[in-house]
Amino acid sequence: MALTLAIVIRVSEVEVDGLEQLVEVHNSVHAGGPASVDEFVDWRRQAEDMAWLVAEDEGQVVGAGVGVVGWHARPGTAFAEAWTLPDARGKGVGNALFTELLQWAGERGCIAVETAVEETDGASREWAERRGFREVGRNSRLVLTLEDVEAPEVAPPDGIEIVTWAARPGIERGMYEVFCEAEVDIPGDEETVVSSFEEWLANDMQGVSDSPEAVFVALEGDKVVGYAKLALSPEQPDVAFHDLTGVRRAWRGRGIAGALKRAQIAWAKERGYRKLVTQNEERNEPIRRLNERHGYRVEPGRVILRTAISGPD
């Protein structure tokens, strides 16, 4: 007579004092690179709400997950990810985590949840699709190895000056006007609720990975017509990550985005960074072509998946 033992996965929500366990799981399985406790705390600060979950099997941590609402998301949509340690896969860890995350999102009024899986992780994508997730977008990863390129001349178009935000404090309102136009023009983000000026400044520009020295601004006289921002991770001190690059609609097509890109490359190379990394939605052809012209090489990225959920009972 065969005896089948039931595996019970216990999922619990943790606070800052238990966040190190979640970060260890994330860094063990996440292909995008390591994160820190401080970065997760800062992410929660920027969001409307954020859940941190840890999954255990007989007292051993075997997985973790996060749920986020109110951070660069479509209305009524949460973002969730779950990670399972390799030795624990096939035991229902991901299912247990996502059951909690979907309930958490529904309790906050969400009608849909999005997640992301690596393009090369076919098993995770199939797992998600069996549970009702469907592809809604793809973000390619593009990498520039700085030792392979010379520091470029910035060469902005006539009448345009490129400065750092650190060198011109007080121009934040103009930068925000760029953000308001650029954010909703990104394919897939058309329905994104644009943050208020105060939210944008605190959440997008003053996080633990942000520095005014790494924000490059295009000026025509005193008018801000574009900006490009790098995020700097303490966990990867030799890698800088591209954040938003935006140009006001009336100034597009003049080479301003290219000048901002070259300013970023020159700055990073001068300071000894090894790589610049960005993600581009595959439908965003202008920025993809811009990056490829400057030597960025495409690597496997992430598939964005979405499912509908019911609200709270």
mmCIF file of C-alpha atoms in Angstrom:
data_model
loop_
_atom_site.group_PDB
_atom_site.id
_atom_site.type_symbol
_atom_site.label_atom_id
_atom_site.label_comp_id
_atom_site.label_asym_id
_atom_site.label_seq_id
_atom_site.Cartn_x
_atom_site.Cartn_y
_atom_site.Cartn_z
ATOM 1 C CA MET A 1 0.000 0.000 0.000
ATOM 2 C CA ALA A 2 1.485 3.348 -1.081
ATOM 3 C CA LEU A 3 1.390 6.228 1.370
ATOM 4 C CA THR A 4 1.105 9.776 -0.052
ATOM 5 C CA LEU A 5 2.312 12.582 2.187
ATOM 6 C CA ALA A 6 0.714 15.991 1.697
ATOM 7 C CA ILE A 7 3.115 18.910 1.424
ATOM 8 C CA VAL A 8 1.851 21.973 3.241
ATOM 9 C CA ILE A 9 3.376 25.264 2.158
ATOM 10 C CA ARG A 10 2.969 28.020 4.717
ATOM 11 C CA VAL A 11 2.855 31.548 3.300
ATOM 12 C CA SER A 12 3.196 34.520 5.610
ATOM 13 C CA GLU A 13 3.589 38.245 5.173
ATOM 14 C CA VAL A 14 6.782 39.740 6.586
ATOM 15 C CA GLU A 15 7.826 43.228 7.559
ATOM 16 C CA VAL A 16 11.228 44.876 7.423
ATOM 17 C CA ASP A 17 12.688 42.645 10.135
ATOM 18 C CA GLY A 18 11.953 39.567 7.999
ATOM 19 C CA LEU A 19 12.762 41.080 4.631
ATOM 20 C CA GLU A 20 16.278 39.650 4.467
ATOM 21 C CA GLN A 21 14.826 36.183 3.853
ATOM 22 C CA LEU A 22 12.824 37.467 0.887
ATOM 23 C CA VAL A 23 15.869 39.238 -0.543
ATOM 24 C CA GLU A 24 17.954 36.067 -0.278
ATOM 25 C CA VAL A 25 15.372 34.123 -2.285
ATOM 26 C CA HIS A 26 15.061 36.917 -4.857
ATOM 27 C CA ASN A 27 18.808 37.136 -5.354
ATOM 28 C CA SER A 28 19.121 33.348 -5.670
ATOM 29 C CA VAL A 29 16.683 33.051 -8.567
ATOM 30 C CA HIS A 30 16.285 36.463 -10.199
ATOM 31 C CA ALA A 31 18.217 36.816 -13.448
ATOM 32 C CA GLY A 32 18.070 40.615 -13.348
ATOM 33 C CA GLY A 33 20.697 40.847 -10.642
ATOM 34 C CA PRO A 34 20.817 41.259 -6.866
ATOM 35 C CA ALA A 35 18.664 43.622 -4.849
ATOM 36 C CA SER A 36 18.976 44.863 -1.275
ATOM 37 C CA VAL A 37 16.706 45.271 1.732
ATOM 38 C CA ASP A 38 17.000 49.049 1.351
ATOM 39 C CA GLU A 39 15.807 48.873 -2.255
ATOM 40 C CA PHE A 40 12.714 46.854 -1.322
ATOM 41 C CA VAL A 41 11.950 49.281 1.513
ATOM 42 C CA ASP A 42 12.290 52.180 -0.908
ATOM 43 C CA TRP A 43 10.057 50.421 -3.450
ATOM 44 C CA ARG A 44 7.337 50.121 -0.796
ATOM 45 C CA ARG A 45 7.737 53.834 0.000
ATOM 46 C CA GLN A 46 7.117 54.674 -3.636
ATOM 47 C CA ALA A 47 4.048 52.436 -4.007
ATOM 48 C CA GLU A 48 0.501 52.880 -2.773
ATOM 49 C CA ASP A 49 0.842 49.507 -1.053
ATOM 50 C CA MET A 50 3.216 46.554 -1.210
ATOM 51 C CA ALA A 51 3.131 43.046 0.257
ATOM 52 C CA TRP A 52 6.223 40.977 1.089
ATOM 53 C CA LEU A 53 5.543 37.238 1.331
ATOM 54 C CA VAL A 54 7.732 34.309 2.385
ATOM 55 C CA ALA A 55 6.847 30.635 1.756
ATOM 56 C CA GLU A 56 8.055 27.899 4.104
ATOM 57 C CA ASP A 57 8.070 24.100 3.984
ATOM 58 C CA GLU A 58 8.554 22.549 7.428
ATOM 59 C CA GLY A 59 10.132 25.724 8.705
ATOM 60 C CA GLN A 60 12.540 26.133 5.780
ATOM 61 C CA VAL A 61 12.170 29.137 3.480
ATOM 62 C CA VAL A 62 11.547 27.809 -0.040
ATOM 63 C CA GLY A 63 10.124 30.830 -1.856
ATOM 64 C CA ALA A 64 9.076 34.451 -1.666
ATOM 65 C CA GLY A 65 6.943 36.968 -3.517
ATOM 66 C CA VAL A 66 5.850 40.586 -3.749
ATOM 67 C CA GLY A 67 2.648 42.376 -4.671
ATOM 68 C CA VAL A 68 2.531 46.057 -5.620
ATOM 69 C CA VAL A 69 -0.286 48.498 -6.297
ATOM 70 C CA GLY A 70 -0.143 52.150 -7.288
ATOM 71 C CA TRP A 71 3.334 52.268 -8.831
ATOM 72 C CA HIS A 72 3.520 52.977 -12.590
ATOM 73 C CA ALA A 73 0.543 50.696 -13.164
ATOM 74 C CA ARG A 74 -2.642 50.718 -15.175
ATOM 75 C CA PRO A 75 -5.781 51.550 -13.171
ATOM 76 C CA GLY A 76 -7.105 48.560 -11.259
ATOM 77 C CA THR A 77 -3.952 46.539 -11.900
ATOM 78 C CA ALA A 78 -1.442 45.122 -9.426
ATOM 79 C CA PHE A 79 1.995 43.739 -10.194
ATOM 80 C CA ALA A 80 3.073 40.490 -8.544
ATOM 81 C CA GLU A 81 6.078 38.178 -8.707
ATOM 82 C CA ALA A 82 6.832 34.897 -6.950
ATOM 83 C CA TRP A 83 10.190 33.134 -6.758
ATOM 84 C CA THR A 84 10.805 29.491 -5.804
ATOM 85 C CA LEU A 85 14.201 28.104 -4.838
ATOM 86 C CA PRO A 86 15.360 25.482 -7.388
ATOM 87 C CA ASP A 87 15.239 22.512 -4.989
ATOM 88 C CA ALA A 88 11.643 23.344 -4.016
ATOM 89 C CA ARG A 89 10.097 23.552 -7.469
ATOM 90 C CA GLY A 90 7.200 21.260 -8.257
ATOM 91 C CA LYS A 91 5.935 21.303 -4.677
ATOM 92 C CA GLY A 92 3.237 23.974 -5.065
ATOM 93 C CA VAL A 93 5.265 26.897 -3.733
ATOM 94 C CA GLY A 94 4.473 29.223 -6.633
ATOM 95 C CA ASN A 95 0.791 28.303 -6.495
ATOM 96 C CA ALA A 96 0.618 29.025 -2.773
ATOM 97 C CA LEU A 97 2.308 32.395 -3.198
ATOM 98 C CA PHE A 98 0.165 33.483 -6.144
ATOM 99 C CA THR A 99 -3.030 32.415 -4.377
ATOM 100 C CA GLU A 100 -2.160 34.858 -1.590
ATOM 101 C CA LEU A 101 -1.016 37.583 -3.990
ATOM 102 C CA LEU A 102 -4.177 37.448 -6.103
ATOM 103 C CA GLN A 103 -6.325 37.638 -2.986
ATOM 104 C CA TRP A 104 -4.239 40.547 -1.675
ATOM 105 C CA ALA A 105 -4.656 42.433 -4.981
ATOM 106 C CA GLY A 106 -8.412 41.795 -5.065
ATOM 107 C CA GLU A 107 -8.801 43.117 -1.533
ATOM 108 C CA ARG A 108 -7.253 46.367 -2.758
ATOM 109 C CA GLY A 109 -9.794 46.792 -5.530
ATOM 110 C CA CYS A 110 -7.707 45.436 -8.397
ATOM 111 C CA ILE A 111 -9.403 43.615 -11.262
ATOM 112 C CA ALA A 112 -6.194 42.330 -12.880
ATOM 113 C CA VAL A 113 -2.664 41.283 -11.977
ATOM 114 C CA GLU A 114 0.456 41.465 -14.122
ATOM 115 C CA THR A 115 3.645 39.504 -13.657
ATOM 116 C CA ALA A 116 6.897 39.032 -15.568
ATOM 117 C CA VAL A 117 8.991 35.996 -16.467
ATOM 118 C CA GLU A 118 12.323 35.702 -18.199
ATOM 119 C CA GLU A 119 12.069 35.105 -21.962
ATOM 120 C CA THR A 120 14.321 32.068 -21.549
ATOM 121 C CA ASP A 121 12.204 30.563 -18.748
ATOM 122 C CA GLY A 122 9.662 28.601 -20.756
ATOM 123 C CA ALA A 123 8.626 26.496 -17.770
ATOM 124 C CA SER A 124 7.583 29.528 -15.722
ATOM 125 C CA ARG A 125 5.684 30.981 -18.636
ATOM 126 C CA GLU A 126 3.795 27.725 -19.201
ATOM 127 C CA TRP A 127 3.036 27.577 -15.467
ATOM 128 C CA ALA A 128 1.555 31.083 -15.596
ATOM 129 C CA GLU A 129 -0.434 30.416 -18.767
ATOM 130 C CA ARG A 130 -2.006 27.321 -17.204
ATOM 131 C CA ARG A 131 -3.306 29.657 -14.509
ATOM 132 C CA GLY A 132 -4.875 32.122 -16.911
ATOM 133 C CA PHE A 133 -2.069 34.588 -17.554
ATOM 134 C CA ARG A 134 -1.688 35.874 -21.119
ATOM 135 C CA GLU A 135 1.117 37.843 -22.735
ATOM 136 C CA VAL A 136 0.540 41.605 -23.007
ATOM 137 C CA GLY A 137 4.071 42.832 -23.741
ATOM 138 C CA ARG A 138 7.808 42.149 -23.851
ATOM 139 C CA ASN A 139 10.731 44.121 -22.500
ATOM 140 C CA SER A 140 14.056 43.429 -24.161
ATOM 141 C CA ARG A 141 17.237 43.847 -22.133
ATOM 142 C CA LEU A 142 19.943 45.884 -23.846
ATOM 143 C CA VAL A 143 23.496 46.091 -22.525
ATOM 144 C CA LEU A 144 26.411 48.351 -23.394
ATOM 145 C CA THR A 145 29.826 47.047 -22.310
ATOM 146 C CA LEU A 146 31.673 50.297 -21.701
ATOM 147 C CA GLU A 147 35.179 48.912 -22.168
ATOM 148 C CA ASP A 148 34.199 48.159 -25.780
ATOM 149 C CA VAL A 149 33.425 51.793 -26.671
ATOM 150 C CA GLU A 150 35.161 55.138 -26.605
ATOM 151 C CA ALA A 151 33.655 57.980 -24.617
ATOM 152 C CA PRO A 152 31.447 59.744 -27.181
ATOM 153 C CA GLU A 153 31.233 63.447 -27.876
ATOM 154 C CA VAL A 154 27.885 64.643 -26.570
ATOM 155 C CA ALA A 155 27.297 66.987 -29.568
ATOM 156 C CA PRO A 156 23.769 68.262 -28.857
ATOM 157 C CA PRO A 157 21.815 69.905 -31.694
ATOM 158 C CA ASP A 158 22.137 73.660 -32.195
ATOM 159 C CA GLY A 159 20.443 75.643 -29.463
ATOM 160 C CA ILE A 160 20.358 72.740 -26.994
ATOM 161 C CA GLU A 161 22.505 72.483 -23.866
ATOM 162 C CA ILE A 162 22.965 69.255 -21.890
ATOM 163 C CA VAL A 163 23.503 69.708 -18.143
ATOM 164 C CA THR A 164 23.087 67.578 -15.042
ATOM 165 C CA TRP A 165 20.215 68.187 -12.664
ATOM 166 C CA ALA A 166 22.851 68.673 -9.943
ATOM 167 C CA ALA A 167 24.295 71.598 -11.898
ATOM 168 C CA ARG A 168 20.886 73.236 -12.392
ATOM 169 C CA PRO A 169 18.768 72.748 -9.259
ATOM 170 C CA GLY A 170 15.324 74.266 -9.451
ATOM 171 C CA ILE A 171 14.367 72.948 -12.897
ATOM 172 C CA GLU A 172 12.228 70.114 -11.537
ATOM 173 C CA ARG A 173 8.918 71.509 -12.796
ATOM 174 C CA GLY A 174 10.222 71.520 -16.351
ATOM 175 C CA MET A 175 11.482 67.959 -15.977
ATOM 176 C CA TYR A 176 8.082 66.911 -14.690
ATOM 177 C CA GLU A 177 6.422 68.367 -17.805
ATOM 178 C CA VAL A 178 8.681 66.125 -19.892
ATOM 179 C CA PHE A 179 7.723 63.140 -17.743
ATOM 180 C CA CYS A 180 3.991 63.806 -18.207
ATOM 181 C CA GLU A 181 4.341 63.609 -21.993
ATOM 182 C CA ALA A 182 6.898 60.805 -22.181
ATOM 183 C CA GLU A 183 5.401 58.388 -19.644
ATOM 184 C CA VAL A 184 2.101 57.863 -21.464
ATOM 185 C CA ASP A 185 3.795 57.640 -24.883
ATOM 186 C CA ILE A 186 5.626 54.418 -23.957
ATOM 187 C CA PRO A 187 3.865 51.489 -25.675
ATOM 188 C CA GLY A 188 1.899 49.548 -23.090
ATOM 189 C CA ASP A 189 1.811 52.474 -20.645
ATOM 190 C CA GLU A 190 -0.882 54.513 -22.367
ATOM 191 C CA GLU A 191 -3.349 53.891 -19.521
ATOM 192 C CA THR A 192 -0.852 54.574 -16.751
ATOM 193 C CA VAL A 193 -2.068 57.120 -14.208
ATOM 194 C CA VAL A 194 0.480 59.948 -14.241
ATOM 195 C CA SER A 195 1.808 60.809 -10.801
ATOM 196 C CA SER A 196 1.413 64.258 -9.312
ATOM 197 C CA PHE A 197 4.486 66.471 -9.273
ATOM 198 C CA GLU A 198 5.080 65.769 -5.587
ATOM 199 C CA GLU A 199 4.730 61.993 -6.063
ATOM 200 C CA TRP A 200 6.999 61.996 -9.118
ATOM 201 C CA LEU A 201 9.690 64.013 -7.361
ATOM 202 C CA ALA A 202 9.684 61.887 -4.212
ATOM 203 C CA ASN A 203 9.212 58.493 -5.823
ATOM 204 C CA ASP A 204 10.888 58.666 -9.231
ATOM 205 C CA MET A 205 13.702 61.108 -8.581
ATOM 206 C CA GLN A 206 14.681 60.820 -4.914
ATOM 207 C CA GLY A 207 14.927 57.076 -4.263
ATOM 208 C CA VAL A 208 17.904 55.195 -2.834
ATOM 209 C CA SER A 209 19.191 54.531 -6.374
ATOM 210 C CA ASP A 210 18.803 58.120 -7.568
ATOM 211 C CA SER A 211 21.370 60.913 -7.768
ATOM 212 C CA PRO A 212 21.035 64.390 -9.346
ATOM 213 C CA GLU A 213 24.539 63.855 -10.741
ATOM 214 C CA ALA A 214 23.177 60.994 -12.879
ATOM 215 C CA VAL A 215 20.222 62.909 -14.334
ATOM 216 C CA PHE A 216 20.944 64.657 -17.632
ATOM 217 C CA VAL A 217 18.715 67.503 -18.792
ATOM 218 C CA ALA A 218 18.311 69.066 -22.247
ATOM 219 C CA LEU A 219 17.681 72.807 -22.166
ATOM 220 C CA GLU A 220 16.685 75.235 -24.893
ATOM 221 C CA GLY A 221 17.508 78.483 -23.159
ATOM 222 C CA ASP A 222 15.800 78.101 -19.788
ATOM 223 C CA LYS A 223 13.191 75.625 -21.024
ATOM 224 C CA VAL A 224 13.534 71.942 -20.184
ATOM 225 C CA VAL A 225 12.841 69.953 -23.349
ATOM 226 C CA GLY A 226 14.112 66.523 -22.306
ATOM 227 C CA TYR A 227 15.891 64.499 -19.667
ATOM 228 C CA ALA A 228 17.471 61.081 -19.153
ATOM 229 C CA LYS A 229 18.090 59.393 -15.818
ATOM 230 C CA LEU A 230 20.392 56.645 -14.593
ATOM 231 C CA ALA A 231 19.668 54.518 -11.522
ATOM 232 C CA LEU A 232 22.664 53.428 -9.445
ATOM 233 C CA SER A 233 22.372 50.217 -7.422
ATOM 234 C CA PRO A 234 24.585 49.765 -4.336
ATOM 235 C CA GLU A 235 24.367 46.003 -4.951
ATOM 236 C CA GLN A 236 25.914 46.365 -8.422
ATOM 237 C CA PRO A 237 28.344 49.283 -8.096
ATOM 238 C CA ASP A 238 29.893 48.762 -11.529
ATOM 239 C CA VAL A 239 26.563 48.774 -13.410
ATOM 240 C CA ALA A 240 24.264 51.736 -14.070
ATOM 241 C CA PHE A 241 20.668 51.250 -15.164
ATOM 242 C CA HIS A 242 18.800 53.473 -17.586
ATOM 243 C CA ASP A 243 15.538 54.846 -16.279
ATOM 244 C CA LEU A 244 13.271 57.124 -18.296
ATOM 245 C CA THR A 245 14.607 58.959 -21.345
ATOM 246 C CA GLY A 246 12.035 61.501 -22.480
ATOM 247 C CA VAL A 247 11.778 64.451 -24.866
ATOM 248 C CA ARG A 248 8.857 66.864 -25.190
ATOM 249 C CA ARG A 249 6.742 65.965 -28.217
ATOM 250 C CA ALA A 250 7.372 69.248 -30.041
ATOM 251 C CA TRP A 251 11.161 68.735 -29.784
ATOM 252 C CA ARG A 252 11.350 65.113 -30.902
ATOM 253 C CA GLY A 253 13.207 64.114 -34.057
ATOM 254 C CA ARG A 254 15.991 66.687 -33.581
ATOM 255 C CA GLY A 255 18.636 64.419 -32.039
ATOM 256 C CA ILE A 256 18.072 65.463 -28.413
ATOM 257 C CA ALA A 257 17.549 61.912 -27.135
ATOM 258 C CA GLY A 258 20.801 60.859 -28.804
ATOM 259 C CA ALA A 259 22.715 63.689 -27.125
ATOM 260 C CA LEU A 260 21.275 62.700 -23.750
ATOM 261 C CA LYS A 261 22.276 59.080 -24.378
ATOM 262 C CA ARG A 262 25.841 60.078 -25.261
ATOM 263 C CA ALA A 263 26.056 62.223 -22.133
ATOM 264 C CA GLN A 264 25.101 59.198 -20.058
ATOM 265 C CA ILE A 265 27.635 56.949 -21.765
ATOM 266 C CA ALA A 266 30.461 59.484 -21.374
ATOM 267 C CA TRP A 267 29.585 60.085 -17.711
ATOM 268 C CA ALA A 268 29.452 56.369 -16.860
ATOM 269 C CA LYS A 269 32.682 55.570 -18.681
ATOM 270 C CA GLU A 270 34.523 58.423 -17.008
ATOM 271 C CA ARG A 271 33.449 57.146 -13.587
ATOM 272 C CA GLY A 272 34.578 53.587 -14.200
ATOM 273 C CA TYR A 273 31.259 51.822 -14.691
ATOM 274 C CA ARG A 274 31.545 48.508 -16.487
ATOM 275 C CA LYS A 275 28.094 48.292 -18.060
ATOM 276 C CA LEU A 276 24.988 50.277 -18.865
ATOM 277 C CA VAL A 277 21.760 48.263 -18.847
ATOM 278 C CA THR A 278 18.281 49.162 -20.025
ATOM 279 C CA GLN A 279 14.960 47.537 -20.835
ATOM 280 C CA ASN A 280 12.866 48.572 -23.829
ATOM 281 C CA GLU A 281 9.335 47.527 -24.661
ATOM 282 C CA GLU A 282 9.646 45.747 -28.005
ATOM 283 C CA ARG A 283 7.060 48.070 -29.591
ATOM 284 C CA ASN A 284 9.098 51.153 -28.662
ATOM 285 C CA GLU A 285 11.024 51.250 -31.937
ATOM 286 C CA PRO A 286 12.545 54.776 -31.626
ATOM 287 C CA ILE A 287 14.341 54.072 -28.345
ATOM 288 C CA ARG A 288 15.349 50.568 -29.449
ATOM 289 C CA ARG A 289 16.969 51.962 -32.597
ATOM 290 C CA LEU A 290 18.641 54.726 -30.572
ATOM 291 C CA ASN A 291 20.210 52.216 -28.191
ATOM 292 C CA GLU A 292 21.349 49.895 -30.971
ATOM 293 C CA ARG A 293 22.975 52.810 -32.833
ATOM 294 C CA HIS A 294 25.025 53.525 -29.726
ATOM 295 C CA GLY A 295 26.325 49.970 -29.437
ATOM 296 C CA TYR A 296 23.840 48.361 -27.055
ATOM 297 C CA ARG A 297 23.345 44.648 -27.667
ATOM 298 C CA VAL A 298 20.065 42.841 -27.157
ATOM 299 C CA GLU A 299 19.934 40.106 -24.511
ATOM 300 C CA PRO A 300 16.958 37.964 -23.454
ATOM 301 C CA GLY A 301 14.437 40.114 -21.646
ATOM 302 C CA ARG A 302 11.133 39.614 -19.829
ATOM 303 C CA VAL A 303 7.636 38.670 -20.931
ATOM 304 C CA ILE A 304 4.804 40.618 -19.280
ATOM 305 C CA LEU A 305 1.738 38.486 -18.495
ATOM 306 C CA ARG A 306 -1.690 39.532 -17.262
ATOM 307 C CA THR A 307 -4.733 37.813 -15.770
ATOM 308 C CA ALA A 308 -8.130 39.012 -14.624
ATOM 309 C CA ILE A 309 -9.125 38.465 -11.002
ATOM 310 C CA SER A 310 -12.328 38.813 -9.034
ATOM 311 C CA GLY A 311 -12.594 41.392 -6.307
ATOM 312 C CA PRO A 312 -13.204 40.706 -2.619
ATOM 313 C CA ASP A 313 -16.319 38.763 -1.623
#
